[in-house]
């Protein structure tokens, strides 16, 4: 699974680095490196909501930093 997190200006202000840090932490703690490739990306085109996140080739979703762990685990079917 490839997860792209926008680090463009709007998403940066809304907490993209917190989202990335949280996801990295969960991936490391649960040894999910073989299942998840986490990437940063510039504008994913969903600037008006929270941090834009794209999973594989699915539509862009908005993720607030407080929900980053839950979002990741749901995408992996672990929650």
Short mmCIF file of the N, C-alpha and C atoms (twelve columns), coordinates in Angstrom:
data_MODEL
# 
_entry.id   MODEL 
# 
loop_
_atom_site.group_PDB 
_atom_site.id 
_atom_site.type_symbol 
_atom_site.label_atom_id 
_atom_site.label_alt_id 
_atom_site.label_comp_id 
_atom_site.label_asym_id 
_atom_site.label_seq_id 
_atom_site.Cartn_x 
_atom_site.Cartn_y 
_atom_site.Cartn_z 
_atom_site.pdbx_PDB_model_num 
ATOM 1   N N  . UNK A 1  0.848   -1.170 0.000  1 
ATOM 2   C CA . UNK A 1  0.000   0.000  0.000  1 
ATOM 3   C C  . UNK A 1  0.897   1.238  0.000  1 
ATOM 4   N N  . UNK A 2  0.578   2.178  -0.860 1 
ATOM 5   C CA . UNK A 2  1.302   3.442  -0.924 1 
ATOM 6   C C  . UNK A 2  0.402   4.551  -0.381 1 
ATOM 7   N N  . UNK A 3  0.901   5.259  0.615  1 
ATOM 8   C CA . UNK A 3  0.162   6.374  1.203  1 
ATOM 9   C C  . UNK A 3  0.950   7.646  0.942  1 
ATOM 10  N N  . UNK A 4  0.290   8.606  0.285  1 
ATOM 11  C CA . UNK A 4  0.901   9.904  0.003  1 
ATOM 12  C C  . UNK A 4  0.244   10.959 0.885  1 
ATOM 13  N N  . UNK A 5  1.055   11.733 1.569  1 
ATOM 14  C CA . UNK A 5  0.559   12.804 2.430  1 
ATOM 15  C C  . UNK A 5  1.039   14.127 1.840  1 
ATOM 16  N N  . UNK A 6  0.105   15.018 1.590  1 
ATOM 17  C CA . UNK A 6  0.435   16.322 1.010  1 
ATOM 18  C C  . UNK A 6  1.228   17.152 2.009  1 
ATOM 19  N N  . UNK A 7  2.297   17.786 1.513  1 
ATOM 20  C CA . UNK A 7  3.082   18.694 2.349  1 
ATOM 21  C C  . UNK A 7  3.086   20.106 1.752  1 
ATOM 22  N N  . UNK A 8  2.130   20.366 0.870  1 
ATOM 23  C CA . UNK A 8  1.996   21.705 0.287  1 
ATOM 24  C C  . UNK A 8  1.618   22.721 1.358  1 
ATOM 25  N N  . UNK A 9  1.596   23.975 0.988  1 
ATOM 26  C CA . UNK A 9  1.392   25.070 1.948  1 
ATOM 27  C C  . UNK A 9  0.147   24.910 2.812  1 
ATOM 28  N N  . UNK A 10 -1.007  24.688 2.195  1 
ATOM 29  C CA . UNK A 10 -2.257  24.596 2.958  1 
ATOM 30  C C  . UNK A 10 -2.231  23.397 3.905  1 
ATOM 31  N N  . UNK A 11 -1.782  22.264 3.412  1 
ATOM 32  C CA . UNK A 11 -1.746  21.066 4.262  1 
ATOM 33  C C  . UNK A 11 -0.681  21.184 5.352  1 
ATOM 34  N N  . UNK A 12 0.423   21.827 5.026  1 
ATOM 35  C CA . UNK A 12 1.462   22.062 6.035  1 
ATOM 36  C C  . UNK A 12 0.875   22.834 7.210  1 
ATOM 37  N N  . UNK A 13 0.110   23.871 6.910  1 
ATOM 38  C CA . UNK A 13 -0.506  24.676 7.965  1 
ATOM 39  C C  . UNK A 13 -1.555  23.903 8.759  1 
ATOM 40  N N  . UNK A 14 -2.119  22.874 8.149  1 
ATOM 41  C CA . UNK A 14 -3.165  22.085 8.809  1 
ATOM 42  C C  . UNK A 14 -2.608  20.847 9.508  1 
ATOM 43  N N  . UNK A 15 -1.279  20.672 9.480  1 
ATOM 44  C CA . UNK A 15 -0.675  19.602 10.271 1 
ATOM 45  C C  . UNK A 15 -0.138  18.411 9.508  1 
ATOM 46  N N  . UNK A 16 0.274   18.587 8.272  1 
ATOM 47  C CA . UNK A 16 0.745   17.436 7.494  1 
ATOM 48  C C  . UNK A 16 1.955   16.754 8.127  1 
ATOM 49  N N  . UNK A 17 2.846   17.529 8.735  1 
ATOM 50  C CA . UNK A 17 4.014   16.897 9.344  1 
ATOM 51  C C  . UNK A 17 3.635   16.089 10.575 1 
ATOM 52  N N  . UNK A 18 2.609   16.497 11.283 1 
ATOM 53  C CA . UNK A 18 2.105   15.701 12.411 1 
ATOM 54  C C  . UNK A 18 1.501   14.400 11.903 1 
ATOM 55  N N  . UNK A 19 0.761   14.466 10.796 1 
ATOM 56  C CA . UNK A 19 0.163   13.266 10.203 1 
ATOM 57  C C  . UNK A 19 1.267   12.294 9.800  1 
ATOM 58  N N  . UNK A 20 2.295   12.797 9.123  1 
ATOM 59  C CA . UNK A 20 3.406   11.943 8.696  1 
ATOM 60  C C  . UNK A 20 4.123   11.340 9.899  1 
ATOM 61  N N  . UNK A 21 4.410   12.149 10.911 1 
ATOM 62  C CA . UNK A 21 5.106   11.658 12.114 1 
ATOM 63  C C  . UNK A 21 4.310   10.572 12.813 1 
ATOM 64  N N  . UNK A 22 3.014   10.778 12.939 1 
ATOM 65  C CA . UNK A 22 2.157   9.784  13.586 1 
ATOM 66  C C  . UNK A 22 2.146   8.487  12.799 1 
ATOM 67  N N  . UNK A 23 1.993   8.594  11.481 1 
ATOM 68  C CA . UNK A 23 1.972   7.385  10.658 1 
ATOM 69  C C  . UNK A 23 3.308   6.651  10.697 1 
ATOM 70  N N  . UNK A 24 4.422   7.394  10.660 1 
ATOM 71  C CA . UNK A 24 5.744   6.768  10.759 1 
ATOM 72  C C  . UNK A 24 5.883   6.003  12.062 1 
ATOM 73  N N  . UNK A 25 5.419   6.622  13.145 1 
ATOM 74  C CA . UNK A 25 5.508   6.002  14.468 1 
ATOM 75  C C  . UNK A 25 4.729   4.693  14.500 1 
ATOM 76  N N  . UNK A 26 3.508   4.707  13.985 1 
ATOM 77  C CA . UNK A 26 2.677   3.500  13.972 1 
ATOM 78  C C  . UNK A 26 3.312   2.425  13.090 1 
ATOM 79  N N  . UNK A 27 3.814   2.804  11.938 1 
ATOM 80  C CA . UNK A 27 4.456   1.847  11.029 1 
ATOM 81  C C  . UNK A 27 5.651   1.200  11.721 1 
ATOM 82  N N  . UNK A 28 6.455   1.983  12.407 1 
ATOM 83  C CA . UNK A 28 7.619   1.441  13.109 1 
ATOM 84  C C  . UNK A 28 7.219   0.569  14.297 1 
ATOM 85  N N  . UNK A 29 6.289   1.047  15.112 1 
ATOM 86  C CA . UNK A 29 5.876   0.302  16.309 1 
ATOM 87  C C  . UNK A 29 5.251   -1.044 15.969 1 
ATOM 88  N N  . UNK A 30 4.529   -1.099 14.869 1 
ATOM 89  C CA . UNK A 30 3.830   -2.330 14.484 1 
ATOM 90  C C  . UNK A 30 4.558   -3.111 13.392 1 
ATOM 91  N N  . UNK A 31 5.761   -2.690 13.060 1 
ATOM 92  C CA . UNK A 31 6.582   -3.355 12.039 1 
ATOM 93  C C  . UNK A 31 5.804   -3.548 10.735 1 
ATOM 94  N N  . UNK A 32 5.261   -2.443 10.218 1 
ATOM 95  C CA . UNK A 32 4.427   -2.487 9.013  1 
ATOM 96  C C  . UNK A 32 5.181   -2.025 7.768  1 
ATOM 97  N N  . UNK A 33 6.504   -1.943 7.844  1 
ATOM 98  C CA . UNK A 33 7.293   -1.438 6.730  1 
ATOM 99  C C  . UNK A 33 7.086   -2.243 5.441  1 
ATOM 100 N N  . UNK A 34 6.810   -3.516 5.564  1 
ATOM 101 C CA . UNK A 34 6.598   -4.362 4.386  1 
ATOM 102 C C  . UNK A 34 5.225   -4.140 3.758  1 
ATOM 103 N N  . UNK A 35 4.305   -3.557 4.510  1 
ATOM 104 C CA . UNK A 35 2.932   -3.360 4.027  1 
ATOM 105 C C  . UNK A 35 2.637   -1.944 3.571  1 
ATOM 106 N N  . UNK A 36 3.421   -0.965 4.056  1 
ATOM 107 C CA . UNK A 36 3.109   0.438  3.801  1 
ATOM 108 C C  . UNK A 36 4.336   1.182  3.301  1 
ATOM 109 N N  . UNK A 37 4.150   1.918  2.226  1 
ATOM 110 C CA . UNK A 37 5.168   2.847  1.755  1 
ATOM 111 C C  . UNK A 37 4.594   4.247  1.950  1 
ATOM 112 N N  . UNK A 38 5.194   4.997  2.854  1 
ATOM 113 C CA . UNK A 38 4.723   6.335  3.191  1 
ATOM 114 C C  . UNK A 38 5.543   7.359  2.424  1 
ATOM 115 N N  . UNK A 39 4.851   8.232  1.692  1 
ATOM 116 C CA . UNK A 39 5.521   9.243  0.874  1 
ATOM 117 C C  . UNK A 39 4.914   10.605 1.143  1 
ATOM 118 N N  . UNK A 40 5.731   11.624 0.954  1 
ATOM 119 C CA . UNK A 40 5.188   12.980 0.966  1 
ATOM 120 C C  . UNK A 40 4.927   13.378 -0.479 1 
ATOM 121 N N  . UNK A 41 4.017   14.313 -0.651 1 
ATOM 122 C CA . UNK A 41 3.631   14.734 -1.989 1 
ATOM 123 C C  . UNK A 41 3.251   16.205 -1.937 1 
ATOM 124 N N  . UNK A 42 3.465   16.895 -3.055 1 
ATOM 125 C CA . UNK A 42 2.952   18.249 -3.104 1 
ATOM 126 C C  . UNK A 42 1.497   18.184 -3.528 1 
ATOM 127 N N  . UNK A 43 0.847   19.256 -3.638 1 
ATOM 128 C CA . UNK A 43 -0.600  19.394 -3.743 1 
ATOM 129 C C  . UNK A 43 -1.314  18.213 -4.386 1 
ATOM 130 N N  . UNK A 44 -2.262  17.674 -3.621 1 
ATOM 131 C CA . UNK A 44 -3.114  16.586 -4.112 1 
ATOM 132 C C  . UNK A 44 -4.481  17.119 -4.533 1 
ATOM 133 N N  . UNK A 45 -4.652  18.430 -4.478 1 
ATOM 134 C CA . UNK A 45 -5.855  19.063 -5.001 1 
ATOM 135 C C  . UNK A 45 -7.063  19.088 -4.100 1 
ATOM 136 N N  . UNK A 46 -6.871  18.947 -2.804 1 
ATOM 137 C CA . UNK A 46 -7.991  18.976 -1.871 1 
ATOM 138 C C  . UNK A 46 -7.656  19.943 -0.739 1 
ATOM 139 N N  . UNK A 47 -7.297  21.147 -1.101 1 
ATOM 140 C CA . UNK A 47 -6.728  22.114 -0.161 1 
ATOM 141 C C  . UNK A 47 -7.718  22.699 0.852  1 
ATOM 142 N N  . UNK A 48 -8.985  22.639 0.583  1 
ATOM 143 C CA . UNK A 48 -9.950  23.314 1.452  1 
ATOM 144 C C  . UNK A 48 -10.249 22.557 2.737  1 
ATOM 145 N N  . UNK A 49 -9.979  21.268 2.780  1 
ATOM 146 C CA . UNK A 49 -10.267 20.485 3.985  1 
ATOM 147 C C  . UNK A 49 -8.987  20.308 4.804  1 
ATOM 148 N N  . UNK A 50 -8.918  19.221 5.546  1 
ATOM 149 C CA . UNK A 50 -7.732  18.954 6.366  1 
ATOM 150 C C  . UNK A 50 -6.585  18.470 5.489  1 
ATOM 151 N N  . UNK A 51 -5.639  17.802 6.061  1 
ATOM 152 C CA . UNK A 51 -4.472  17.319 5.325  1 
ATOM 153 C C  . UNK A 51 -4.921  16.295 4.276  1 
ATOM 154 N N  . UNK A 52 -4.498  16.508 3.047  1 
ATOM 155 C CA . UNK A 52 -4.867  15.613 1.951  1 
ATOM 156 C C  . UNK A 52 -3.993  14.366 1.975  1 
ATOM 157 N N  . UNK A 53 -4.651  13.207 1.911  1 
ATOM 158 C CA . UNK A 53 -3.958  11.926 1.930  1 
ATOM 159 C C  . UNK A 53 -4.548  11.055 0.831  1 
ATOM 160 N N  . UNK A 54 -3.675  10.397 0.080  1 
ATOM 161 C CA . UNK A 54 -4.114  9.507  -0.992 1 
ATOM 162 C C  . UNK A 54 -3.546  8.122  -0.721 1 
ATOM 163 N N  . UNK A 55 -4.412  7.107  -0.793 1 
ATOM 164 C CA . UNK A 55 -4.008  5.724  -0.593 1 
ATOM 165 C C  . UNK A 55 -4.071  5.022  -1.937 1 
ATOM 166 N N  . UNK A 56 -2.925  4.500  -2.376 1 
ATOM 167 C CA . UNK A 56 -2.809  3.885  -3.699 1 
ATOM 168 C C  . UNK A 56 -3.348  4.859  -4.739 1 
ATOM 169 N N  . UNK A 57 -4.296  4.431  -5.549 1 
ATOM 170 C CA . UNK A 57 -4.874  5.314  -6.567 1 
ATOM 171 C C  . UNK A 57 -6.292  5.743  -6.218 1 
ATOM 172 N N  . UNK A 58 -6.672  5.604  -4.936 1 
ATOM 173 C CA . UNK A 58 -8.013  5.980  -4.502 1 
ATOM 174 C C  . UNK A 58 -8.147  7.495  -4.463 1 
ATOM 175 N N  . UNK A 59 -9.374  7.950  -4.203 1 
ATOM 176 C CA . UNK A 59 -9.615  9.387  -4.111 1 
ATOM 177 C C  . UNK A 59 -8.889  9.971  -2.909 1 
ATOM 178 N N  . UNK A 60 -8.636  11.264 -2.976 1 
ATOM 179 C CA . UNK A 60 -7.946  11.970 -1.904 1 
ATOM 180 C C  . UNK A 60 -8.896  12.152 -0.734 1 
ATOM 181 N N  . UNK A 61 -8.410  11.848 0.467  1 
ATOM 182 C CA . UNK A 61 -9.212  12.004 1.675  1 
ATOM 183 C C  . UNK A 61 -8.552  13.047 2.562  1 
ATOM 184 N N  . UNK A 62 -9.338  13.616 3.462  1 
ATOM 185 C CA . UNK A 62 -8.827  14.597 4.418  1 
ATOM 186 C C  . UNK A 62 -8.630  13.935 5.765  1 
ATOM 187 N N  . UNK A 63 -7.462  14.142 6.351  1 
ATOM 188 C CA . UNK A 63 -7.124  13.532 7.632  1 
ATOM 189 C C  . UNK A 63 -6.592  14.616 8.565  1 
ATOM 190 N N  . UNK A 64 -7.189  14.722 9.725  1 
ATOM 191 C CA . UNK A 64 -6.669  15.642 10.739 1 
ATOM 192 C C  . UNK A 64 -5.607  14.892 11.540 1 
ATOM 193 N N  . UNK A 65 -4.620  15.600 12.064 1 
ATOM 194 C CA . UNK A 65 -3.545  14.919 12.787 1 
ATOM 195 C C  . UNK A 65 -4.028  13.976 13.895 1 
ATOM 196 N N  . UNK A 66 -5.082  14.359 14.593 1 
ATOM 197 C CA . UNK A 66 -5.589  13.544 15.702 1 
ATOM 198 C C  . UNK A 66 -6.166  12.212 15.230 1 
ATOM 199 N N  . UNK A 67 -6.498  12.090 13.960 1 
ATOM 200 C CA . UNK A 67 -7.098  10.870 13.422 1 
ATOM 201 C C  . UNK A 67 -6.140  10.071 12.534 1 
ATOM 202 N N  . UNK A 68 -4.885  10.493 12.452 1 
ATOM 203 C CA . UNK A 68 -3.927  9.856  11.540 1 
ATOM 204 C C  . UNK A 68 -3.709  8.382  11.866 1 
ATOM 205 N N  . UNK A 69 -3.556  8.040  13.135 1 
ATOM 206 C CA . UNK A 69 -3.334  6.638  13.509 1 
ATOM 207 C C  . UNK A 69 -4.550  5.789  13.148 1 
ATOM 208 N N  . UNK A 70 -5.736  6.257  13.519 1 
ATOM 209 C CA . UNK A 70 -6.954  5.515  13.214 1 
ATOM 210 C C  . UNK A 70 -7.115  5.333  11.711 1 
ATOM 211 N N  . UNK A 71 -6.868  6.390  10.949 1 
ATOM 212 C CA . UNK A 71 -6.987  6.328  9.495  1 
ATOM 213 C C  . UNK A 71 -6.047  5.259  8.926  1 
ATOM 214 N N  . UNK A 72 -4.799  5.283  9.343  1 
ATOM 215 C CA . UNK A 72 -3.824  4.309  8.847  1 
ATOM 216 C C  . UNK A 72 -4.249  2.876  9.185  1 
ATOM 217 N N  . UNK A 73 -4.636  2.654  10.421 1 
ATOM 218 C CA . UNK A 73 -5.030  1.308  10.825 1 
ATOM 219 C C  . UNK A 73 -6.284  0.838  10.090 1 
ATOM 220 N N  . UNK A 74 -7.217  1.732  9.848  1 
ATOM 221 C CA . UNK A 74 -8.414  1.370  9.077  1 
ATOM 222 C C  . UNK A 74 -8.044  0.982  7.652  1 
ATOM 223 N N  . UNK A 75 -7.153  1.741  7.039  1 
ATOM 224 C CA . UNK A 75 -6.745  1.437  5.661  1 
ATOM 225 C C  . UNK A 75 -6.081  0.065  5.572  1 
ATOM 226 N N  . UNK A 76 -5.406  -0.327 6.633  1 
ATOM 227 C CA . UNK A 76 -4.727  -1.622 6.668  1 
ATOM 228 C C  . UNK A 76 -5.632  -2.749 7.166  1 
ATOM 229 N N  . UNK A 77 -6.863  -2.409 7.539  1 
ATOM 230 C CA . UNK A 77 -7.781  -3.413 8.061  1 
ATOM 231 C C  . UNK A 77 -7.407  -3.898 9.444  1 
ATOM 232 N N  . UNK A 78 -6.736  -3.066 10.202 1 
ATOM 233 C CA . UNK A 78 -6.298  -3.438 11.544 1 
ATOM 234 C C  . UNK A 78 -7.135  -2.807 12.644 1 
ATOM 235 N N  . UNK A 79 -8.179  -2.087 12.290 1 
ATOM 236 C CA . UNK A 79 -9.047  -1.476 13.295 1 
ATOM 237 C C  . UNK A 79 -10.485 -1.633 12.898 1 
# 
